[in-house]
Amino acid sequence: MRARRAPEAVTHAPTIESLLDEERSFPPPPAFREHALVRDEGVYEEAAADPEGFWSGLARELLWTRPWGKVLEWDPPHAKWFVGGRLNVSENCVGRHARGPRRDKPALVWEGEPGDERTLTYAELSREVNRMANALRSLGVRKGDRVAIYMPMVPEIAVAMLACAHVGAIHSVVFGGFSAQALASRIQDAGARLVVTADGGWRRGNVVPLKATVDEALASCPTVERVIVLRRTGKDVPMAPGRDAWWHDVVPQQPDHAQAEPMDAEDPLFTLYTSGTTGKPKGVLHTTGGYLTGVYATTKMVFDLKEDDVYFCTADCGWVTGHSYVVYGPLSNGATVVMYEGSPDFPDKARFWDLIQRRGVTIFYTAPTAIRQFMSWGEEWPRRHDLSSLRLLGTVGEPINPEAWTWYHRAIGGGRCPVVDTWWQTETGMIMITTLPGVDAARPGFAGRPFPGVEADVLDEEGKPVTSPHEGGYLVLRRPWPAMFRTLWNDDARYQSEYWSRFPGAYFPKDGAKRDRGYYMILGRVDDVIKVAGHRIGTMEVESALVSHPAVAEAAVIGKHDAIKGEAIVAYVIPRGGAQVSEQELRDHVVKALGAIARPERVIVTPDLPKTRSGKIMRRLLRDVAEGRPAGDATTLADPAVVERLRRSFGESP
Ligand code: WT7
């Protein structure tokens, strides 16, 4: 596969270019450092000298029912971690805490968007997970079966995930913002037998009709035998007799104890679909022992997690951040996790700050998009609340511009909280590049250093390390790490070719990067994937959605720089001979195919696209037009006038 954008060309934000001159550095505040779990710089050297020893030391903090033999079996590009070991993820995240001194400690502190609240202690969460595990078994779910979860952010989504882990079923959580078609294709690819959903969820005062979407999807999903429906909104939904069952009819009466399935360290835990360069999403497969070790260790060390912390990660469980840093990482550590269902501006723009104040949140983890949104709403919203309980802030999902970083540090963190900028991916499962807040200084614009035991590099086109801090290159990871994905569901060939062939022997995450004194600056994707509000959207997926419209002959989709969302989707569409189609209709068509998260900001209907004489669409010029820049070199164009015509169409209001 060839990268579409050279790493030098992905720097949309002009600020990034000047970053290397950015000498601001924020060392750990002495008071923070003094109490930090990791204070000793030596951890990096120790882990580098003996990575397997480092990881197995952390794995030993988990509960295993059979010890492993070999720590790592590396048959590139396939890894096995903790070979022969047995453990159950639900037992590690819930059961063992419920049986010990944490039994009455709040595990999930949840707030619904309308203002309803629920707290589950570890003992209560354990009871719920065991009952749901029994319910799954009573409906025929067995080890290795796939279960799709399409739910709002309510405690039951975590219960459903953990119950799958309890019985050894492989869950596939699909974000509630995906459309029926997108849900159906994920269910079909995984071959799910059962779906867990809800009558709806609350978002900005409206009901998201999850059950209706499931009904539509299931018309084309013959593998699904049963559906469990949680009553959340109380709105009427049709129930298919023999197929659909209410959660409250099948779960509460179950026995409080269910035998946890003994799982091999390499048994699958979940698949999670993510966008790539083709029209077809990829089912990223994570397994049990290595994944749990990776998320357990990084949650503890990156967030400096202590017994009394109140931890709030704003991610939805539909994304990997929700898997690793709402559910599995924090719960395996026995933490108190705050969970919120809805929108940050409901009922007003201080919802998060109100929540932090009332719950005494100490660790807050969110996305740059959200931070830029808070900035644009104005500092008066956080200022009205007492945020002094906070002691650590984190960010994830896309590069954070130094302006947003410093605003976050000052307006939310009061200038006293370290900020960890965490780089990782659905595929890596765990945080890979960041700072350890009690050891490393943070440098705005830089994610930081490879986590202990992780080895990264920056390579040029030929695969040679880039040594100058002023040159960009391709980020790679050099050695296996426990939480790495093991393959793509049903597609090991794609796993090998997409990630491991560009630079032999190294994992290629498809991000550009620069490196300065051991610190990595992430420059963004170098493939046909764009990041819209931190979410990965494959431009090919949007293009295939567009060409599935009868009036569309050809489509080209690009990401345009957006001050809040990072990137916004812009589509250029050539209609079929003589066909009339409006921008709005095509936008709706994409939403129907993929979901609201992929709604293009603009769809430009145009008679032609800038192509080279050999017929290749010049996307760079499409980005120039969308971003209002003078077009770059257009000399290879078959028809140079096209760009001017596009510029005029772009200027016309939608
Ligand atoms: C892509 C992965 C990581 C969980 C949520 C997103 C970008 C992620 C950062 C960061 C710069 C980042 C990369 C990466 N990304 N974190 N701290 N700084 N870029 O997971 O949807 O799999 O996306 O997000 O481009 O490849 P994902």
XYZ file of C-alpha atoms and ligand atoms in Angstrom:
681
model
C 0.000 0.000 0.000
C 1.252 3.426 -0.820
C 0.678 6.341 1.475
C -1.484 9.032 -0.071
C -0.035 11.948 1.830
C 3.602 12.382 2.592
C 4.114 13.068 6.284
C 5.219 16.585 5.487
C 1.932 17.263 3.774
C -0.386 16.248 6.555
C 0.259 19.289 8.654
C -3.068 20.988 8.112
C -2.726 23.285 11.053
C -0.116 25.940 10.364
C 0.713 25.966 14.069
C 2.263 22.532 13.865
C 5.071 23.725 11.624
C 6.239 26.127 14.261
C 6.058 23.567 17.012
C 9.666 22.609 16.997
C 10.484 26.138 17.998
C 7.961 25.609 20.751
C 10.261 25.314 23.728
C 7.579 25.327 26.374
C 7.933 22.390 28.654
C 5.934 21.523 31.751
C 7.864 19.356 34.197
C 5.858 17.338 36.726
C 4.763 19.696 39.529
C 6.878 18.769 42.609
C 3.793 17.985 44.714
C 2.515 15.657 42.002
C 5.844 13.984 41.516
C 6.304 13.388 45.209
C 3.202 11.174 45.374
C 3.335 9.692 41.890
C 3.248 5.918 41.472
C 6.111 6.123 38.994
C 8.774 8.650 39.932
C 11.840 6.948 38.680
C 13.078 7.582 35.180
C 14.794 4.174 35.416
C 11.537 2.445 34.483
C 12.260 3.171 30.811
C 15.689 1.575 30.880
C 14.564 -1.392 32.901
C 11.716 -2.103 30.520
C 13.955 -1.650 27.488
C 16.547 -4.026 28.907
C 13.967 -6.726 29.629
C 10.578 -5.997 28.086
C 9.225 -9.466 28.729
C 10.206 -9.225 32.376
C 8.608 -5.787 32.583
C 5.300 -6.962 31.122
C 5.161 -10.187 33.057
C 5.716 -8.281 36.302
C 2.592 -6.282 35.524
C 0.651 -9.337 34.330
C 1.331 -10.941 37.711
C -0.772 -8.220 39.346
C -3.793 -9.776 37.630
C -5.686 -12.881 38.686
C -4.700 -15.964 36.687
C -6.258 -19.385 37.142
C -3.341 -21.064 35.410
C 0.132 -19.588 35.070
C 1.612 -18.949 31.655
C 4.644 -20.719 30.299
C 6.335 -18.505 27.737
C 5.810 -14.748 28.054
C 5.979 -14.096 24.325
C 5.913 -16.173 21.193
C 6.753 -13.904 18.268
C 6.280 -15.330 14.837
C 6.158 -12.062 12.906
C 3.641 -10.576 12.439
C 1.792 -12.857 14.839
C 2.312 -12.610 18.570
C 1.116 -14.712 21.467
C 1.482 -13.361 24.967
C 1.464 -15.312 28.224
C 1.226 -18.564 26.350
C -0.769 -21.255 28.112
C -1.978 -18.911 30.859
C -5.633 -18.805 31.837
C -7.708 -15.957 33.228
C -11.120 -14.386 32.909
C -11.406 -10.663 32.196
C -14.704 -10.235 34.057
C -13.232 -11.931 37.129
C -10.283 -9.546 36.966
C -12.378 -6.425 36.461
C -15.222 -7.212 38.822
C -15.280 -10.574 40.587
C -12.004 -10.287 42.458
C -12.804 -6.766 43.678
C -16.327 -7.778 44.735
C -14.868 -10.512 46.911
C -12.305 -8.260 48.594
C -11.982 -4.938 50.383
C -13.323 -3.043 47.368
C -16.734 -4.745 47.541
C -18.550 -1.593 48.690
C -16.435 0.808 46.660
C -18.302 2.549 43.837
C -17.286 0.943 40.547
C -19.580 2.828 38.161
C -20.931 6.257 39.021
C -23.346 6.997 36.233
C -25.381 9.994 35.209
C -28.005 9.915 32.509
C -28.488 12.938 30.319
C -31.942 13.777 31.760
C -30.360 13.909 35.236
C -31.071 10.429 36.561
C -28.242 8.789 38.464
C -27.073 5.357 39.474
C -24.064 4.102 41.348
C -22.999 0.470 41.302
C -20.505 -0.759 43.869
C -18.186 -3.563 42.863
C -20.469 -6.036 44.673
C -23.505 -4.691 42.819
C -21.741 -4.609 39.482
C -20.611 -8.181 40.011
C -24.180 -9.287 40.697
C -25.408 -7.581 37.516
C -22.626 -9.060 35.393
C -23.260 -12.560 36.758
C -26.994 -12.293 36.117
C -26.446 -11.048 32.599
C -23.928 -13.852 32.048
C -26.593 -16.343 33.101
C -29.128 -14.651 30.835
C -26.743 -14.898 27.877
C -26.179 -18.568 28.591
C -29.914 -19.184 28.967
C -30.353 -17.755 25.468
C -27.764 -20.152 24.099
C -24.650 -17.981 24.035
C -21.463 -19.985 24.447
C -17.721 -19.390 24.444
C -16.563 -18.048 21.091
C -20.018 -16.843 19.977
C -20.242 -13.263 18.791
C -22.552 -10.770 20.486
C -23.229 -7.336 19.023
C -23.836 -4.490 21.477
C -25.607 -1.356 20.243
C -26.429 0.671 23.317
C -26.348 4.115 24.890
C -23.790 4.990 27.581
C -25.650 3.420 30.486
C -24.186 1.056 33.114
C -25.749 -1.848 31.247
C -23.400 -1.387 28.283
C -20.470 -2.159 30.606
C -22.487 -4.969 32.187
C -23.139 -6.462 28.739
C -19.465 -6.246 27.732
C -18.292 -7.794 31.002
C -20.974 -10.493 30.855
C -19.711 -11.486 27.395
C -16.210 -11.685 28.831
C -17.610 -13.731 31.727
C -19.016 -16.425 29.415
C -16.239 -16.148 26.822
C -18.420 -14.623 24.103
C -16.698 -12.176 21.744
C -18.390 -8.798 21.871
C -18.594 -6.366 19.025
C -19.749 -2.987 20.281
C -21.110 -0.737 17.553
C -21.300 2.983 18.301
C -24.906 4.200 18.579
C -24.271 6.872 15.932
C -23.818 4.283 13.178
C -26.699 3.701 10.747
C -28.707 0.506 10.207
C -26.616 -0.365 7.161
C -23.348 0.148 9.014
C -24.643 -1.895 11.958
C -25.834 -4.668 9.645
C -22.499 -4.975 7.848
C -20.674 -5.270 11.197
C -23.128 -7.873 12.500
C -22.836 -9.852 9.258
C -19.054 -9.772 9.204
C -18.860 -10.985 12.809
C -21.696 -13.491 12.376
C -23.288 -12.386 15.660
C -25.932 -14.652 17.238
C -27.315 -12.141 19.674
C -27.717 -8.369 19.865
C -27.983 -6.319 23.040
C -29.644 -2.950 22.569
C -32.020 -0.474 24.224
C -35.314 1.155 23.303
C -33.219 4.282 22.829
C -30.749 6.620 24.480
C -30.749 10.314 25.296
C -28.721 12.786 23.262
C -29.187 16.548 23.548
C -32.721 16.099 24.821
C -33.729 13.766 21.987
C -34.155 10.019 21.853
C -31.702 8.108 19.670
C -33.937 5.307 18.310
C -31.520 2.417 18.737
C -34.103 -0.381 18.655
C -35.670 0.870 15.428
C -32.213 0.893 13.865
C -31.562 -2.658 15.071
C -34.893 -3.810 13.595
C -33.960 -2.310 10.249
C -30.467 -3.835 10.350
C -31.686 -7.300 11.308
C -33.746 -7.596 8.141
C -30.424 -8.513 6.524
C -28.739 -10.366 9.416
C -29.820 -14.011 9.347
C -27.301 -15.122 11.992
C -29.018 -13.168 14.777
C -31.325 -15.393 16.827
C -32.105 -13.240 19.839
C -32.207 -9.573 20.860
C -32.088 -8.312 24.439
C -33.661 -4.858 24.789
C -32.984 -2.602 27.754
C -35.771 -0.195 28.704
C -34.028 3.145 28.895
C -36.304 5.849 27.505
C -39.675 4.158 28.062
C -40.719 4.945 24.488
C -42.787 2.304 22.743
C -40.831 -0.035 20.519
C -42.104 -3.047 18.600
C -40.857 -6.383 19.963
C -40.483 -9.301 17.552
C -42.060 -12.363 19.206
C -39.619 -15.220 19.682
C -36.667 -12.981 18.849
C -36.765 -9.975 21.175
C -36.758 -10.092 24.959
C -36.742 -7.242 27.458
C -33.664 -7.054 29.642
C -35.955 -6.738 32.694
C -37.695 -9.987 31.732
C -34.584 -12.094 31.236
C -31.870 -10.687 33.511
C -33.050 -9.754 37.045
C -34.445 -13.165 37.982
C -31.222 -14.957 37.088
C -29.042 -16.423 39.838
C -26.403 -14.026 41.219
C -23.590 -16.376 40.423
C -22.347 -17.661 37.092
C -19.233 -19.744 36.606
C -16.648 -17.605 34.832
C -15.446 -19.276 31.648
C -11.759 -20.148 31.954
C -10.160 -18.359 29.027
C -6.849 -18.994 27.398
C -4.659 -15.888 27.352
C -4.976 -15.891 23.561
C -8.748 -16.464 23.370
C -10.535 -13.543 21.701
C -12.104 -10.918 23.962
C -13.642 -8.607 21.403
C -13.675 -7.332 17.871
C -14.132 -3.664 17.146
C -14.697 -2.352 13.649
C -12.672 0.580 12.454
C -12.222 2.403 9.190
C -9.420 1.758 6.792
C -8.545 2.678 3.252
C -11.102 0.453 1.550
C -14.882 0.719 1.649
C -15.053 -2.181 4.103
C -14.473 -1.609 7.839
C -11.968 -3.868 9.568
C -12.782 -6.068 12.549
C -9.838 -5.458 14.865
C -9.425 -8.527 17.081
C -8.172 -8.288 20.653
C -7.460 -11.232 22.919
C -7.541 -11.792 26.651
C -4.310 -11.910 28.666
C -2.109 -9.488 26.769
C -4.875 -6.972 26.209
C -5.830 -6.892 29.862
C -2.201 -6.604 30.944
C -1.645 -3.686 28.548
C -4.697 -1.690 29.544
C -4.253 -2.471 33.241
C -0.643 -1.285 33.216
C -1.161 1.845 31.142
C -4.238 2.957 33.102
C -2.291 2.631 36.318
C 0.942 4.240 35.166
C -0.219 6.909 32.716
C -3.103 8.139 34.870
C -1.163 7.586 38.107
C -4.249 5.808 39.372
C -4.622 5.587 43.167
C -7.231 3.963 45.350
C -9.166 7.182 46.047
C -9.236 8.533 42.534
C -12.489 9.356 40.803
C -11.790 8.759 37.145
C -13.851 10.222 34.304
C -13.195 9.362 30.666
C -15.738 10.967 28.353
C -15.438 8.391 25.561
C -18.342 6.263 24.414
C -17.995 2.490 24.773
C -18.622 2.309 21.025
C -14.981 3.337 20.489
C -11.792 1.683 21.642
C -11.203 4.383 24.256
C -14.434 3.288 25.915
C -13.273 -0.329 25.885
C -9.755 0.239 27.203
C -10.152 3.332 29.384
C -13.774 3.329 30.558
C -14.259 -0.391 31.130
C -11.281 -2.757 31.114
C -8.342 -0.592 32.216
C -9.952 1.260 35.132
C -12.082 -1.643 36.388
C -9.159 -4.095 36.325
C -7.478 -1.541 38.611
C -10.502 -1.430 40.925
C -11.103 2.246 40.185
C -14.220 4.374 40.574
C -15.351 5.223 37.062
C -17.678 8.107 36.240
C -19.864 7.449 33.213
C -22.088 9.984 31.463
C -24.745 9.219 28.888
C -25.303 12.359 26.886
C -24.071 15.531 25.324
C -21.652 17.937 27.086
C -23.942 20.901 26.365
C -27.080 19.517 27.962
C -28.828 21.117 29.786
C -26.065 23.703 29.444
C -22.439 24.004 28.444
C -21.197 23.336 31.956
C -22.447 19.770 32.191
C -18.974 18.228 32.522
C -17.764 20.879 34.964
C -20.858 20.424 37.086
C -20.289 16.691 37.069
C -16.620 17.051 37.994
C -17.498 19.336 40.887
C -20.348 17.226 42.285
C -18.519 13.918 41.934
C -15.106 15.150 42.929
C -13.487 13.880 39.735
C -9.702 13.695 40.067
C -8.676 12.365 36.632
C -10.309 13.638 33.450
C -9.640 12.144 29.996
C -11.178 13.627 26.849
C -10.507 14.491 23.189
C -8.930 17.558 21.563
C -12.163 18.161 19.633
C -14.056 18.438 22.895
C -11.393 20.740 24.343
C -11.583 23.059 21.325
C -15.359 23.046 21.642
C -15.100 24.029 25.336
C -12.667 26.799 24.357
C -15.108 28.143 21.800
C -17.920 28.152 24.374
C -15.848 30.357 26.619
C -14.004 30.051 29.877
C -16.946 31.349 31.893
C -18.511 27.874 31.873
C -15.723 26.054 33.695
C -14.966 29.143 35.787
C -18.353 28.940 37.495
C -17.440 25.553 38.950
C -14.988 24.314 41.507
C -12.640 22.051 39.589
C -10.059 21.819 42.355
C -10.597 18.065 42.781
C -8.838 17.514 39.437
C -5.209 16.421 39.605
C -4.512 14.954 36.155
C -5.812 15.620 32.647
C -5.545 13.490 29.543
C -6.258 13.816 25.846
C -6.589 11.314 23.017
C -7.772 10.782 19.472
C -6.037 13.362 17.299
C -3.197 15.835 17.516
C -3.844 18.593 20.023
C -2.747 22.055 18.959
C -0.666 23.926 21.576
C -3.369 26.584 21.980
C -5.897 23.961 23.025
C -3.284 22.207 25.175
C -2.434 25.337 27.127
C -6.101 26.300 27.484
C -6.872 22.840 28.889
C -3.917 23.059 31.266
C -4.914 26.500 32.524
C -8.717 26.768 32.308
C -9.547 23.198 33.344
C -6.412 22.104 35.187
C -5.888 25.397 36.993
C -2.257 25.248 35.878
C -1.532 22.576 38.511
C -2.509 19.322 36.726
C -0.135 17.458 34.431
C -1.626 16.875 30.974
C -0.941 13.541 29.294
C -1.346 13.513 25.510
C -1.837 9.830 24.709
C -1.200 8.441 21.228
C -2.597 5.036 20.393
C -5.136 3.332 18.110
C -7.941 0.806 17.974
C -5.274 -1.610 16.757
C -2.742 -0.959 19.511
C -5.413 -1.509 22.189
C -3.448 0.489 24.753
C -1.670 3.822 25.060
C 1.674 3.625 23.238
C 3.221 7.094 23.255
C 2.696 9.609 26.039
C 4.383 10.999 29.134
C 4.507 9.420 32.576
C 3.147 12.316 34.612
C 5.457 11.872 37.604
C 8.574 11.464 35.478
C 8.392 13.305 32.189
C 7.901 16.925 31.313
C 4.991 17.539 28.970
C 5.684 19.508 25.791
C 2.561 20.885 24.099
C 2.282 19.466 20.596
C 4.285 16.352 21.443
C 2.533 13.203 22.602
C 5.706 12.200 24.423
C 7.851 9.080 24.606
C 7.084 5.447 23.885
C 5.582 3.858 26.997
C 8.104 1.636 28.852
C 8.537 -1.612 26.940
C 7.372 0.005 23.687
C 9.843 0.753 20.911
C 9.001 3.325 18.260
C 10.889 4.891 15.381
C 10.416 7.419 12.585
C 11.342 6.183 9.110
C 11.768 7.783 5.722
C 10.392 6.469 2.424
C 13.236 3.930 2.232
C 12.707 2.708 5.757
C 15.775 4.441 7.169
C 15.439 6.161 10.567
C 14.927 9.905 10.382
C 17.290 11.544 12.807
C 16.704 15.236 12.243
C 13.981 16.728 14.458
C 13.037 18.974 11.559
C 12.123 16.167 9.212
C 8.898 14.263 9.269
C 8.646 10.567 8.568
C 6.520 7.511 9.122
C 5.868 6.339 12.638
C 6.532 2.631 13.248
C 6.504 0.333 16.251
C 9.305 -2.152 16.425
C 8.492 -4.880 18.837
C 5.294 -6.634 19.874
C 3.373 -5.285 22.854
C 0.858 -7.250 24.908
C -2.325 -5.380 23.911
C -1.585 -5.416 20.194
C -4.413 -6.661 17.976
C -3.775 -10.190 16.834
C -5.373 -10.047 13.411
C -8.394 -8.710 11.510
C -11.533 -10.776 11.880
C -11.830 -13.120 8.894
C -8.994 -11.364 7.110
C -5.500 -12.259 8.216
C -4.158 -11.489 4.739
C -5.292 -7.893 5.098
C -3.772 -7.789 8.593
C -0.400 -8.762 7.161
C -0.456 -6.602 4.079
C -1.932 -3.441 5.569
C 0.122 -3.149 8.687
C 3.281 -5.198 8.332
C 4.421 -5.010 4.728
C 5.305 -1.334 4.221
C 8.318 -1.558 6.552
C 9.391 -5.179 6.965
C 9.518 -6.299 10.571
C 7.769 -3.197 11.882
C 4.157 -2.286 12.577
C 3.027 0.676 10.509
C 0.205 2.616 12.196
C -0.137 4.992 9.227
C 0.649 8.168 11.079
C 3.305 10.690 10.225
C 5.616 11.808 13.041
C 8.606 13.912 13.982
C 10.976 13.167 16.807
C 12.926 15.587 18.935
C 15.068 14.488 21.881
C 13.083 11.262 22.206
C 9.705 13.012 22.117
C 7.276 12.171 19.314
C 5.080 14.712 17.599
C 2.241 12.980 15.774
C 1.485 14.674 12.456
C -1.661 12.764 11.510
C -2.747 10.025 9.148
C -0.828 9.334 5.977
C -3.512 7.085 4.448
C -7.006 7.697 3.106
C -8.438 7.925 6.588
C -9.526 11.226 8.058
C -10.194 12.134 11.648
C -13.479 13.927 12.174
C -13.998 14.960 15.788
C -11.483 12.256 16.682
C -13.409 9.551 14.828
C -11.820 7.631 12.024
C -13.661 7.898 8.722
C -12.408 6.145 5.609
C -12.742 8.469 2.635
C -13.385 5.339 0.534
C -16.347 4.413 2.744
C -17.921 7.799 2.106
C -17.108 7.535 -1.598
C -18.748 4.105 -1.873
C -21.774 5.426 -0.001
C -22.038 8.288 -2.497
C -21.671 6.180 -5.620
C -24.397 3.855 -4.317
C -26.792 6.751 -5.001
C -28.388 6.269 -8.433
C -27.636 9.836 -9.510
C -23.903 9.639 -8.744
C -21.311 8.555 -11.278
C -18.118 9.357 -9.414
C -17.121 10.741 -6.018
C -13.959 11.981 -4.354
C -13.852 12.667 -0.618
C -11.263 14.610 1.324
C -10.718 16.000 4.819
C -10.698 19.765 5.173
C -9.097 21.431 8.165
C -11.695 22.368 10.781
C -10.945 24.575 13.763
C -13.026 22.472 16.185
C -13.375 19.002 14.666
C -9.819 18.764 13.343
C -11.100 17.707 9.957
C -14.458 17.960 8.187
C -15.680 15.820 5.309
C -15.934 17.418 1.883
C -17.226 15.401 -1.063
C -16.988 16.195 -4.760
C -19.525 14.350 -6.863
C -19.971 13.922 -10.612
C -23.618 13.175 -11.412
C -24.639 10.514 -13.889
C -25.355 11.992 -17.313
C -28.081 14.591 -16.929
C -29.097 13.532 -13.402
C -30.221 16.271 -11.030
C -29.368 15.812 -7.375
C -29.119 18.242 -4.489
C -26.334 18.616 -1.949
C -28.831 17.914 0.849
C -30.065 14.690 -0.686
C -26.531 13.358 -1.008
C -25.674 14.340 2.547
C -28.743 12.453 3.785
C -27.765 9.508 1.639
C -24.367 9.259 3.337
C -26.003 9.514 6.764
C -28.326 6.678 5.820
C -25.475 4.499 4.634
C -22.940 5.205 7.369
C -24.497 7.252 10.152
C -24.551 10.841 11.307
C -20.842 10.780 12.197
C -20.002 10.613 8.479
C -22.280 13.467 7.342
C -20.298 15.524 4.807
C -20.042 19.189 5.620
C -20.191 19.996 1.907
C -21.069 17.993 -1.177
C -19.998 19.784 -4.328
C -21.824 18.547 -7.400
C -19.531 19.149 -10.335
C -19.348 18.100 -13.978
C -15.677 17.161 -13.659
C -12.823 16.570 -11.233
C -9.161 17.539 -11.473
C -7.471 14.481 -12.966
C -4.057 13.762 -14.289
C -3.743 12.744 -17.929
C -3.712 9.145 -16.755
C -7.044 9.676 -15.004
C -5.919 9.884 -11.366
C -7.919 12.311 -9.214
C -5.629 14.948 -7.690
C -6.947 15.057 -4.133
C -4.341 17.555 -3.068
C -5.998 20.113 -5.333
C -9.400 19.209 -3.914
C -8.052 20.007 -0.459
C -6.595 23.280 -1.711
C -10.009 24.274 -3.054
C -11.854 23.246 0.115
C -9.418 25.113 2.335
C -9.445 28.187 0.110
C -5.722 27.993 -0.658
C -4.201 28.890 -3.974
C -4.024 25.617 -5.860
C -0.634 23.971 -5.809
C 1.089 22.630 -8.867
C -1.620 21.851 -11.426
C 0.585 21.451 -14.462
C -0.070 17.712 -14.763
C -3.811 18.256 -14.980
C -5.612 17.125 -18.090
C -7.819 20.224 -17.901
C -6.399 23.019 -15.704
C -9.668 25.009 -15.856
C -11.406 22.428 -13.673
C -9.903 23.819 -10.488
C -11.265 27.307 -11.157
C -14.732 25.905 -11.829
C -14.607 23.915 -8.594
C -13.542 26.959 -6.659
C -16.625 28.794 -7.895
C -18.951 25.893 -7.020
C -17.358 25.693 -3.592
C -18.013 29.343 -2.963
C -21.703 28.954 -3.685
C -23.497 28.490 -0.394
C -24.948 25.028 0.256
C -5.642 7.406 15.195
C -6.268 6.201 15.825
C -6.607 6.179 20.371
C -7.975 5.903 20.694
C -8.971 6.758 19.973
C -8.751 6.825 18.491
C -4.931 9.507 15.923
C -4.912 9.105 18.400
C -3.604 10.697 19.076
C -2.791 11.653 19.741
C -2.254 12.555 17.648
C -3.687 10.763 17.685
C -3.850 8.882 15.083
C -4.152 7.396 15.185
N -4.518 9.761 17.291
N -4.376 9.665 19.484
N -2.666 11.677 21.076
N -2.131 12.561 18.986
N -3.018 11.690 16.965
O -8.503 5.552 17.971
O -10.012 5.673 15.989
O -8.210 3.913 16.146
O -7.664 6.325 15.735
O -6.006 8.565 15.939
O -4.002 9.312 13.757
O -3.655 6.651 14.109
P -8.644 5.306 16.424
